[in-house]
Amino acid sequence: MYRNVFVLLIVAGIGLLSSCHNSGGQEDMTTVAARNRILQQSDGTIALKVDKAACYSDKMNPSSNTAEWNVVVAKSGRYDVWLSSATKDTTNLDYRNSVKFNFQDNSLEARPECDKVIHNAGDVAYPYYKTDSFLGSLYIQDPGEYNVQVISDGIRPKAKSGQDVKSTATRMLSVVLKPTTH
């Protein structure tokens, strides 16, 4: 009886160990990691959607809410950084604190103001409007893979119904890096 249990445990252990070294499992992990990376578009634009970010939300102190992305940059150069928001009031975006944008050794910090109102935006529904705010510009010297972080009280989780947790609040939608042309 003990011998049969012992043999069964050995066979199960060998099966478990061999499955852990299966290259199929490693390929699956590589595929998952590649899917979570943000790739630079052919025109040079890098679009970072908050819904696709790894996020940290603190309901008690939303000023420390954080969104992070893993970005693959193919083209070096100077980029303008734009923040898109969903808001009910385009005259006051209601960011209580400045937005902090960190890209490698580059940091930008600005209080978003409505620089552009995007009419008929498909990613926001009435009574919200989509606005773009210029945060600043930065130079990316080398192509490669980078971690990008944004800290803002505008990073808000969505409720299950798809509406904002605080329905009157402005919510950050994305950060877009656009190559400068001058």
mmCIF file of N, CA, C and O in Angstrom, residues 74-158:
data_model
loop_
_atom_site.group_PDB
_atom_site.id
_atom_site.type_symbol
_atom_site.label_atom_id
_atom_site.label_comp_id
_atom_site.label_asym_id
_atom_site.label_seq_id
_atom_site.Cartn_x
_atom_site.Cartn_y
_atom_site.Cartn_z
ATOM 1 N N ALA A 74 10.259 53.361 -30.620
ATOM 2 C CA ALA A 74 11.053 53.000 -31.795
ATOM 3 C C ALA A 74 11.811 54.201 -32.362
ATOM 4 O O ALA A 74 12.851 54.037 -32.992
ATOM 5 N N LYS A 75 11.295 55.423 -32.144
ATOM 6 C CA LYS A 75 11.883 56.628 -32.734
ATOM 7 C C LYS A 75 12.234 57.626 -31.646
ATOM 8 O O LYS A 75 11.378 58.019 -30.861
ATOM 9 N N SER A 76 13.493 58.034 -31.621
ATOM 10 C CA SER A 76 13.893 59.060 -30.662
ATOM 11 C C SER A 76 13.445 60.420 -31.184
ATOM 12 O O SER A 76 13.082 60.559 -32.345
ATOM 13 N N GLY A 77 13.472 61.423 -30.318
ATOM 14 C CA GLY A 77 13.107 62.775 -30.732
ATOM 15 C C GLY A 77 12.353 63.522 -29.652
ATOM 16 O O GLY A 77 12.207 63.049 -28.525
ATOM 17 N N ARG A 78 11.859 64.717 -30.007
ATOM 18 C CA ARG A 78 11.107 65.557 -29.077
ATOM 19 C C ARG A 78 9.625 65.258 -29.229
ATOM 20 O O ARG A 78 9.115 65.115 -30.332
ATOM 21 N N TYR A 79 8.938 65.152 -28.086
ATOM 22 C CA TYR A 79 7.519 64.821 -28.048
ATOM 23 C C TYR A 79 6.759 65.831 -27.209
ATOM 24 O O TYR A 79 7.223 66.223 -26.135
ATOM 25 N N ASP A 80 5.588 66.230 -27.707
ATOM 26 C CA ASP A 80 4.647 67.018 -26.919
ATOM 27 C C ASP A 80 3.764 66.039 -26.156
ATOM 28 O O ASP A 80 3.326 65.036 -26.714
ATOM 29 N N VAL A 81 3.505 66.341 -24.892
ATOM 30 C CA VAL A 81 2.716 65.458 -24.037
ATOM 31 C C VAL A 81 1.356 66.104 -23.799
ATOM 32 O O VAL A 81 1.275 67.226 -23.292
ATOM 33 N N TRP A 82 0.295 65.378 -24.196
ATOM 34 C CA TRP A 82 -1.080 65.840 -24.072
ATOM 35 C C TRP A 82 -1.855 64.911 -23.164
ATOM 36 O O TRP A 82 -1.697 63.697 -23.232
ATOM 37 N N LEU A 83 -2.707 65.495 -22.348
ATOM 38 C CA LEU A 83 -3.561 64.740 -21.435
ATOM 39 C C LEU A 83 -5.006 64.883 -21.912
ATOM 40 O O LEU A 83 -5.465 65.995 -22.143
ATOM 41 N N SER A 84 -5.708 63.764 -22.074
ATOM 42 C CA SER A 84 -7.131 63.796 -22.440
ATOM 43 C C SER A 84 -7.970 63.496 -21.209
ATOM 44 O O SER A 84 -7.643 62.586 -20.439
ATOM 45 N N SER A 85 -9.048 64.256 -21.060
ATOM 46 C CA SER A 85 -9.928 64.098 -19.906
ATOM 47 C C SER A 85 -11.385 64.060 -20.347
ATOM 48 O O SER A 85 -11.740 64.605 -21.392
ATOM 49 N N ALA A 86 -12.215 63.438 -19.533
ATOM 50 C CA ALA A 86 -13.667 63.493 -19.685
ATOM 51 C C ALA A 86 -14.176 64.403 -18.573
ATOM 52 O O ALA A 86 -13.867 64.184 -17.398
ATOM 53 N N THR A 87 -14.922 65.439 -18.937
ATOM 54 C CA THR A 87 -15.378 66.415 -17.958
ATOM 55 C C THR A 87 -16.760 66.942 -18.323
ATOM 56 O O THR A 87 -17.154 66.904 -19.483
ATOM 57 N N LYS A 88 -17.467 67.435 -17.329
ATOM 58 C CA LYS A 88 -18.755 68.088 -17.574
ATOM 59 C C LYS A 88 -18.578 69.588 -17.744
ATOM 60 O O LYS A 88 -19.438 70.251 -18.292
ATOM 61 N N ASP A 89 -17.467 70.139 -17.250
ATOM 62 C CA ASP A 89 -17.233 71.577 -17.271
ATOM 63 C C ASP A 89 -15.897 71.854 -17.961
ATOM 64 O O ASP A 89 -14.838 71.639 -17.367
ATOM 65 N N THR A 90 -15.938 72.336 -19.187
ATOM 66 C CA THR A 90 -14.700 72.595 -19.928
ATOM 67 C C THR A 90 -13.981 73.859 -19.470
ATOM 68 O O THR A 90 -12.844 74.076 -19.846
ATOM 69 N N THR A 91 -14.631 74.692 -18.653
ATOM 70 C CA THR A 91 -13.972 75.894 -18.146
ATOM 71 C C THR A 91 -13.188 75.628 -16.869
ATOM 72 O O THR A 91 -12.310 76.397 -16.508
ATOM 73 N N ASN A 92 -13.510 74.525 -16.184
ATOM 74 C CA ASN A 92 -12.801 74.158 -14.956
ATOM 75 C C ASN A 92 -12.691 72.638 -14.905
ATOM 76 O O ASN A 92 -13.655 71.944 -14.593
ATOM 77 N N LEU A 93 -11.497 72.128 -15.217
ATOM 78 C CA LEU A 93 -11.309 70.672 -15.246
ATOM 79 C C LEU A 93 -11.300 70.047 -13.860
ATOM 80 O O LEU A 93 -11.400 68.840 -13.733
ATOM 81 N N ASP A 94 -11.180 70.845 -12.825
ATOM 82 C CA ASP A 94 -11.300 70.368 -11.449
ATOM 83 C C ASP A 94 -10.248 69.331 -11.062
ATOM 84 O O ASP A 94 -10.525 68.399 -10.327
ATOM 85 N N TYR A 95 -9.030 69.473 -11.589
ATOM 86 C CA TYR A 95 -7.912 68.696 -11.051
ATOM 87 C C TYR A 95 -7.465 69.439 -9.803
ATOM 88 O O TYR A 95 -7.064 70.597 -9.867
ATOM 89 N N ARG A 96 -7.563 68.819 -8.665
ATOM 90 C CA ARG A 96 -7.234 69.500 -7.411
ATOM 91 C C ARG A 96 -5.728 69.726 -7.253
ATOM 92 O O ARG A 96 -5.304 70.651 -6.599
ATOM 93 N N ASN A 97 -4.948 68.835 -7.855
ATOM 94 C CA ASN A 97 -3.488 68.931 -7.774
ATOM 95 C C ASN A 97 -2.909 68.860 -9.182
ATOM 96 O O ASN A 97 -3.595 68.464 -10.127
ATOM 97 N N SER A 98 -1.644 69.199 -9.300
ATOM 98 C CA SER A 98 -0.994 69.099 -10.599
ATOM 99 C C SER A 98 -0.811 67.622 -10.974
ATOM 100 O O SER A 98 -0.800 66.747 -10.115
ATOM 101 N N VAL A 99 -0.697 67.384 -12.268
ATOM 102 C CA VAL A 99 -0.464 66.041 -12.788
ATOM 103 C C VAL A 99 1.041 65.861 -12.922
ATOM 104 O O VAL A 99 1.729 66.728 -13.480
ATOM 105 N N LYS A 100 1.557 64.742 -12.432
ATOM 106 C CA LYS A 100 2.988 64.443 -12.524
ATOM 107 C C LYS A 100 3.177 63.338 -13.550
ATOM 108 O O LYS A 100 2.576 62.269 -13.450
ATOM 109 N N PHE A 101 4.005 63.597 -14.561
ATOM 110 C CA PHE A 101 4.283 62.659 -15.636
ATOM 111 C C PHE A 101 5.762 62.306 -15.573
ATOM 112 O O PHE A 101 6.614 63.195 -15.632
ATOM 113 N N ASN A 102 6.083 61.025 -15.421
ATOM 114 C CA ASN A 102 7.470 60.575 -15.314
ATOM 115 C C ASN A 102 7.791 59.594 -16.435
ATOM 116 O O ASN A 102 7.127 58.573 -16.589
ATOM 117 N N PHE A 103 8.826 59.916 -17.216
ATOM 118 C CA PHE A 103 9.295 59.076 -18.308
ATOM 119 C C PHE A 103 10.807 58.991 -18.165
ATOM 120 O O PHE A 103 11.510 59.960 -18.458
ATOM 121 N N GLN A 104 11.279 57.831 -17.671
ATOM 122 C CA GLN A 104 12.712 57.634 -17.423
ATOM 123 C C GLN A 104 13.217 58.748 -16.514
ATOM 124 O O GLN A 104 12.715 58.924 -15.426
ATOM 125 N N ASP A 105 14.185 59.547 -16.956
ATOM 126 C CA ASP A 105 14.713 60.643 -16.148
ATOM 127 C C ASP A 105 13.985 61.960 -16.401
ATOM 128 O O ASP A 105 14.326 62.981 -15.821
ATOM 129 N N ASN A 106 13.003 61.951 -17.290
ATOM 130 C CA ASN A 106 12.240 63.156 -17.608
ATOM 131 C C ASN A 106 10.993 63.228 -16.748
ATOM 132 O O ASN A 106 10.273 62.240 -16.604
ATOM 133 N N SER A 107 10.733 64.400 -16.202
ATOM 134 C CA SER A 107 9.522 64.614 -15.408
ATOM 135 C C SER A 107 8.854 65.906 -15.845
ATOM 136 O O SER A 107 9.525 66.906 -16.097
ATOM 137 N N LEU A 108 7.547 65.844 -15.947
ATOM 138 C CA LEU A 108 6.742 67.027 -16.214
ATOM 139 C C LEU A 108 5.717 67.142 -15.104
ATOM 140 O O LEU A 108 5.227 66.123 -14.602
ATOM 141 N N GLU A 109 5.388 68.358 -14.741
ATOM 142 C CA GLU A 109 4.344 68.577 -13.744
ATOM 143 C C GLU A 109 3.567 69.822 -14.151
ATOM 144 O O GLU A 109 4.161 70.872 -14.379
ATOM 145 N N ALA A 110 2.253 69.662 -14.278
ATOM 146 C CA ALA A 110 1.420 70.793 -14.702
ATOM 147 C C ALA A 110 0.008 70.609 -14.186
ATOM 148 O O ALA A 110 -0.441 69.494 -13.937
ATOM 149 N N ARG A 111 -0.671 71.708 -14.043
ATOM 150 C CA ARG A 111 -2.095 71.686 -13.683
ATOM 151 C C ARG A 111 -2.885 71.768 -14.986
ATOM 152 O O ARG A 111 -2.804 72.775 -15.692
ATOM 153 N N PRO A 112 -3.611 70.724 -15.354
ATOM 154 C CA PRO A 112 -4.287 70.705 -16.653
ATOM 155 C C PRO A 112 -5.333 71.807 -16.797
ATOM 156 O O PRO A 112 -6.109 72.070 -15.885
ATOM 157 N N GLU A 113 -5.297 72.452 -17.953
ATOM 158 C CA GLU A 113 -6.311 73.416 -18.353
ATOM 159 C C GLU A 113 -6.832 72.970 -19.707
ATOM 160 O O GLU A 113 -6.141 72.269 -20.444
ATOM 161 N N CYS A 114 -8.008 73.372 -20.039
ATOM 162 C CA CYS A 114 -8.622 72.963 -21.296
ATOM 163 C C CYS A 114 -7.994 73.735 -22.456
ATOM 164 O O CYS A 114 -8.286 74.904 -22.657
ATOM 165 N N ASP A 115 -7.124 73.068 -23.230
ATOM 166 C CA ASP A 115 -6.528 73.685 -24.411
ATOM 167 C C ASP A 115 -7.347 73.396 -25.665
ATOM 168 O O ASP A 115 -7.358 74.194 -26.598
ATOM 169 N N LYS A 116 -8.007 72.233 -25.697
ATOM 170 C CA LYS A 116 -8.838 71.846 -26.842
ATOM 171 C C LYS A 116 -10.068 71.101 -26.336
ATOM 172 O O LYS A 116 -9.975 70.323 -25.398
ATOM 173 N N VAL A 117 -11.199 71.345 -26.964
ATOM 174 C CA VAL A 117 -12.401 70.553 -26.709
ATOM 175 C C VAL A 117 -12.592 69.685 -27.946
ATOM 176 O O VAL A 117 -12.613 70.196 -29.073
ATOM 177 N N ILE A 118 -12.706 68.390 -27.744
ATOM 178 C CA ILE A 118 -12.871 67.450 -28.848
ATOM 179 C C ILE A 118 -14.370 67.184 -29.007
ATOM 180 O O ILE A 118 -14.991 66.570 -28.139
ATOM 181 N N HIS A 119 -14.938 67.652 -30.102
ATOM 182 C CA HIS A 119 -16.369 67.476 -30.366
ATOM 183 C C HIS A 119 -16.629 66.090 -30.944
ATOM 184 O O HIS A 119 -15.812 65.558 -31.686
ATOM 185 N N ASN A 120 -17.759 65.524 -30.589
ATOM 186 C CA ASN A 120 -18.194 64.214 -31.089
ATOM 187 C C ASN A 120 -17.170 63.108 -30.829
ATOM 188 O O ASN A 120 -16.951 62.247 -31.673
ATOM 189 N N ALA A 121 -16.530 63.150 -29.677
ATOM 190 C CA ALA A 121 -15.570 62.095 -29.319
ATOM 191 C C ALA A 121 -16.333 60.811 -29.015
ATOM 192 O O ALA A 121 -17.315 60.827 -28.268
ATOM 193 N N GLY A 122 -15.903 59.731 -29.600
ATOM 194 C CA GLY A 122 -16.596 58.463 -29.426
ATOM 195 C C GLY A 122 -16.362 57.792 -28.087
ATOM 196 O O GLY A 122 -17.123 56.915 -27.688
ATOM 197 N N ASP A 123 -15.325 58.205 -27.363
ATOM 198 C CA ASP A 123 -15.011 57.523 -26.110
ATOM 199 C C ASP A 123 -15.584 58.197 -24.863
ATOM 200 O O ASP A 123 -15.297 57.777 -23.748
ATOM 201 N N VAL A 124 -16.395 59.249 -25.033
ATOM 202 C CA VAL A 124 -17.110 59.856 -23.904
ATOM 203 C C VAL A 124 -18.565 60.065 -24.308
ATOM 204 O O VAL A 124 -18.865 60.370 -25.456
ATOM 205 N N ALA A 125 -19.458 59.893 -23.363
ATOM 206 C CA ALA A 125 -20.892 60.032 -23.625
ATOM 207 C C ALA A 125 -21.431 61.261 -22.897
ATOM 208 O O ALA A 125 -20.915 61.671 -21.858
ATOM 209 N N TYR A 126 -22.477 61.839 -23.465
ATOM 210 C CA TYR A 126 -23.146 62.976 -22.853
ATOM 211 C C TYR A 126 -23.532 62.622 -21.427
ATOM 212 O O TYR A 126 -23.952 61.505 -21.186
ATOM 213 N N PRO A 127 -23.343 63.441 -20.456
ATOM 214 C CA PRO A 127 -23.098 64.871 -20.450
ATOM 215 C C PRO A 127 -21.615 65.248 -20.391
ATOM 216 O O PRO A 127 -21.281 66.376 -20.083
ATOM 217 N N TYR A 128 -20.724 64.303 -20.688
ATOM 218 C CA TYR A 128 -19.288 64.577 -20.632
ATOM 219 C C TYR A 128 -18.777 65.112 -21.963
ATOM 220 O O TYR A 128 -19.324 64.831 -23.022
ATOM 221 N N TYR A 129 -17.693 65.874 -21.872
ATOM 222 C CA TYR A 129 -16.972 66.368 -23.033
ATOM 223 C C TYR A 129 -15.542 65.872 -22.923
ATOM 224 O O TYR A 129 -15.009 65.699 -21.823
ATOM 225 N N LYS A 130 -14.905 65.676 -24.048
ATOM 226 C CA LYS A 130 -13.500 65.284 -24.054
ATOM 227 C C LYS A 130 -12.657 66.525 -24.281
ATOM 228 O O LYS A 130 -12.928 67.315 -25.191
ATOM 229 N N THR A 131 -11.661 66.700 -23.422
ATOM 230 C CA THR A 131 -10.764 67.847 -23.539
ATOM 231 C C THR A 131 -9.322 67.366 -23.607
ATOM 232 O O THR A 131 -8.986 66.297 -23.084
ATOM 233 N N ASP A 132 -8.474 68.158 -24.246
ATOM 234 C CA ASP A 132 -7.035 67.895 -24.279
ATOM 235 C C ASP A 132 -6.318 69.043 -23.593
ATOM 236 O O ASP A 132 -6.672 70.211 -23.783
ATOM 237 N N SER A 133 -5.313 68.679 -22.802
ATOM 238 C CA SER A 133 -4.510 69.657 -22.067
ATOM 239 C C SER A 133 -3.037 69.408 -22.373
ATOM 240 O O SER A 133 -2.570 68.274 -22.296
ATOM 241 N N PHE A 134 -2.314 70.476 -22.703
ATOM 242 C CA PHE A 134 -0.884 70.368 -22.980
ATOM 243 C C PHE A 134 -0.128 70.353 -21.657
ATOM 244 O O PHE A 134 -0.276 71.257 -20.843
ATOM 245 N N LEU A 135 0.683 69.298 -21.447
ATOM 246 C CA LEU A 135 1.467 69.199 -20.203
ATOM 247 C C LEU A 135 2.891 69.712 -20.363
ATOM 248 O O LEU A 135 3.516 70.122 -19.398
ATOM 249 N N GLY A 136 3.429 69.656 -21.577
ATOM 250 C CA GLY A 136 4.806 70.067 -21.817
ATOM 251 C C GLY A 136 5.431 69.191 -22.888
ATOM 252 O O GLY A 136 4.739 68.437 -23.572
ATOM 253 N N SER A 137 6.740 69.294 -23.043
ATOM 254 C CA SER A 137 7.418 68.460 -24.025
ATOM 255 C C SER A 137 8.663 67.853 -23.395
ATOM 256 O O SER A 137 9.177 68.344 -22.391
ATOM 257 N N LEU A 138 9.111 66.763 -24.000
ATOM 258 C CA LEU A 138 10.300 66.076 -23.510
ATOM 259 C C LEU A 138 11.047 65.478 -24.686
ATOM 260 O O LEU A 138 10.492 65.291 -25.768
ATOM 261 N N TYR A 139 12.328 65.211 -24.469
ATOM 262 C CA TYR A 139 13.163 64.611 -25.501
ATOM 263 C C TYR A 139 13.479 63.175 -25.100
ATOM 264 O O TYR A 139 13.950 62.924 -23.993
ATOM 265 N N ILE A 140 13.201 62.241 -26.010
ATOM 266 C CA ILE A 140 13.546 60.836 -25.800
ATOM 267 C C ILE A 140 14.771 60.563 -26.658
ATOM 268 O O ILE A 140 14.697 60.608 -27.892
ATOM 269 N N GLN A 141 15.899 60.311 -26.019
ATOM 270 C CA GLN A 141 17.169 60.191 -26.725
ATOM 271 C C GLN A 141 17.344 58.845 -27.408
ATOM 272 O O GLN A 141 17.791 58.776 -28.545
ATOM 273 N N ASP A 142 16.989 57.762 -26.720
ATOM 274 C CA ASP A 142 17.263 56.436 -27.259
ATOM 275 C C ASP A 142 16.002 55.612 -27.396
ATOM 276 O O ASP A 142 15.164 55.602 -26.490
ATOM 277 N N PRO A 143 15.850 54.893 -28.517
ATOM 278 C CA PRO A 143 14.758 53.928 -28.621
ATOM 279 C C PRO A 143 14.941 52.842 -27.570
ATOM 280 O O PRO A 143 16.062 52.576 -27.126
ATOM 281 N N GLY A 144 13.868 52.214 -27.168
ATOM 282 C CA GLY A 144 13.954 51.147 -26.174
ATOM 283 C C GLY A 144 12.651 50.977 -25.437
ATOM 284 O O GLY A 144 11.619 51.546 -25.803
ATOM 285 N N GLU A 145 12.723 50.203 -24.375
ATOM 286 C CA GLU A 145 11.549 49.923 -23.550
ATOM 287 C C GLU A 145 11.642 50.735 -22.267
ATOM 288 O O GLU A 145 12.667 50.734 -21.592
ATOM 289 N N TYR A 146 10.555 51.441 -21.944
ATOM 290 C CA TYR A 146 10.546 52.347 -20.802
ATOM 291 C C TYR A 146 9.295 52.141 -19.954
ATOM 292 O O TYR A 146 8.255 51.738 -20.471
ATOM 293 N N ASN A 147 9.407 52.464 -18.682
ATOM 294 C CA ASN A 147 8.239 52.521 -17.800
ATOM 295 C C ASN A 147 7.812 53.975 -17.696
ATOM 296 O O ASN A 147 8.641 54.860 -17.495
ATOM 297 N N VAL A 148 6.520 54.198 -17.862
ATOM 298 C CA VAL A 148 5.953 55.541 -17.806
ATOM 299 C C VAL A 148 4.952 55.572 -16.663
ATOM 300 O O VAL A 148 4.181 54.631 -16.481
ATOM 301 N N GLN A 149 4.978 56.664 -15.898
ATOM 302 C CA GLN A 149 4.108 56.779 -14.730
ATOM 303 C C GLN A 149 3.437 58.149 -14.718
ATOM 304 O O GLN A 149 4.064 59.160 -15.015
ATOM 305 N N VAL A 150 2.147 58.149 -14.392
ATOM 306 C CA VAL A 150 1.392 59.390 -14.206
ATOM 307 C C VAL A 150 0.755 59.333 -12.822
ATOM 308 O O VAL A 150 0.155 58.313 -12.452
ATOM 309 N N ILE A 151 0.884 60.423 -12.070
ATOM 310 C CA ILE A 151 0.280 60.523 -10.740
ATOM 311 C C ILE A 151 -0.706 61.684 -10.780
ATOM 312 O O ILE A 151 -0.325 62.811 -11.120
ATOM 313 N N SER A 152 -1.970 61.394 -10.442
ATOM 314 C CA SER A 152 -2.987 62.439 -10.518
ATOM 315 C C SER A 152 -4.253 62.021 -9.795
ATOM 316 O O SER A 152 -4.608 60.841 -9.773
ATOM 317 N N ASP A 153 -4.972 63.018 -9.257
ATOM 318 C CA ASP A 153 -6.282 62.751 -8.675
ATOM 319 C C ASP A 153 -7.331 62.523 -9.762
ATOM 320 O O ASP A 153 -8.437 62.099 -9.487
ATOM 321 N N GLY A 154 -6.983 62.764 -11.035
ATOM 322 C CA GLY A 154 -7.889 62.521 -12.150
ATOM 323 C C GLY A 154 -7.938 61.064 -12.590
ATOM 324 O O GLY A 154 -8.749 60.699 -13.433
ATOM 325 N N ILE A 155 -7.074 60.234 -12.030
ATOM 326 C CA ILE A 155 -7.096 58.800 -12.328
ATOM 327 C C ILE A 155 -8.122 58.192 -11.396
ATOM 328 O O ILE A 155 -7.886 58.034 -10.202
ATOM 329 N N ARG A 156 -9.284 57.902 -11.951
ATOM 330 C CA ARG A 156 -10.406 57.415 -11.145
ATOM 331 C C ARG A 156 -10.894 56.082 -11.690
ATOM 332 O O ARG A 156 -11.046 55.927 -12.892
ATOM 333 N N PRO A 157 -11.179 55.159 -10.792
ATOM 334 C CA PRO A 157 -11.757 53.886 -11.257
ATOM 335 C C PRO A 157 -13.182 54.097 -11.740
ATOM 336 O O PRO A 157 -13.855 55.034 -11.319
ATOM 337 N N LYS A 158 -13.619 53.230 -12.651
ATOM 338 C CA LYS A 158 -14.999 53.287 -13.119
ATOM 339 C C LYS A 158 -15.864 52.373 -12.268
ATOM 340 O O LYS A 158 -15.409 51.341 -11.793
#
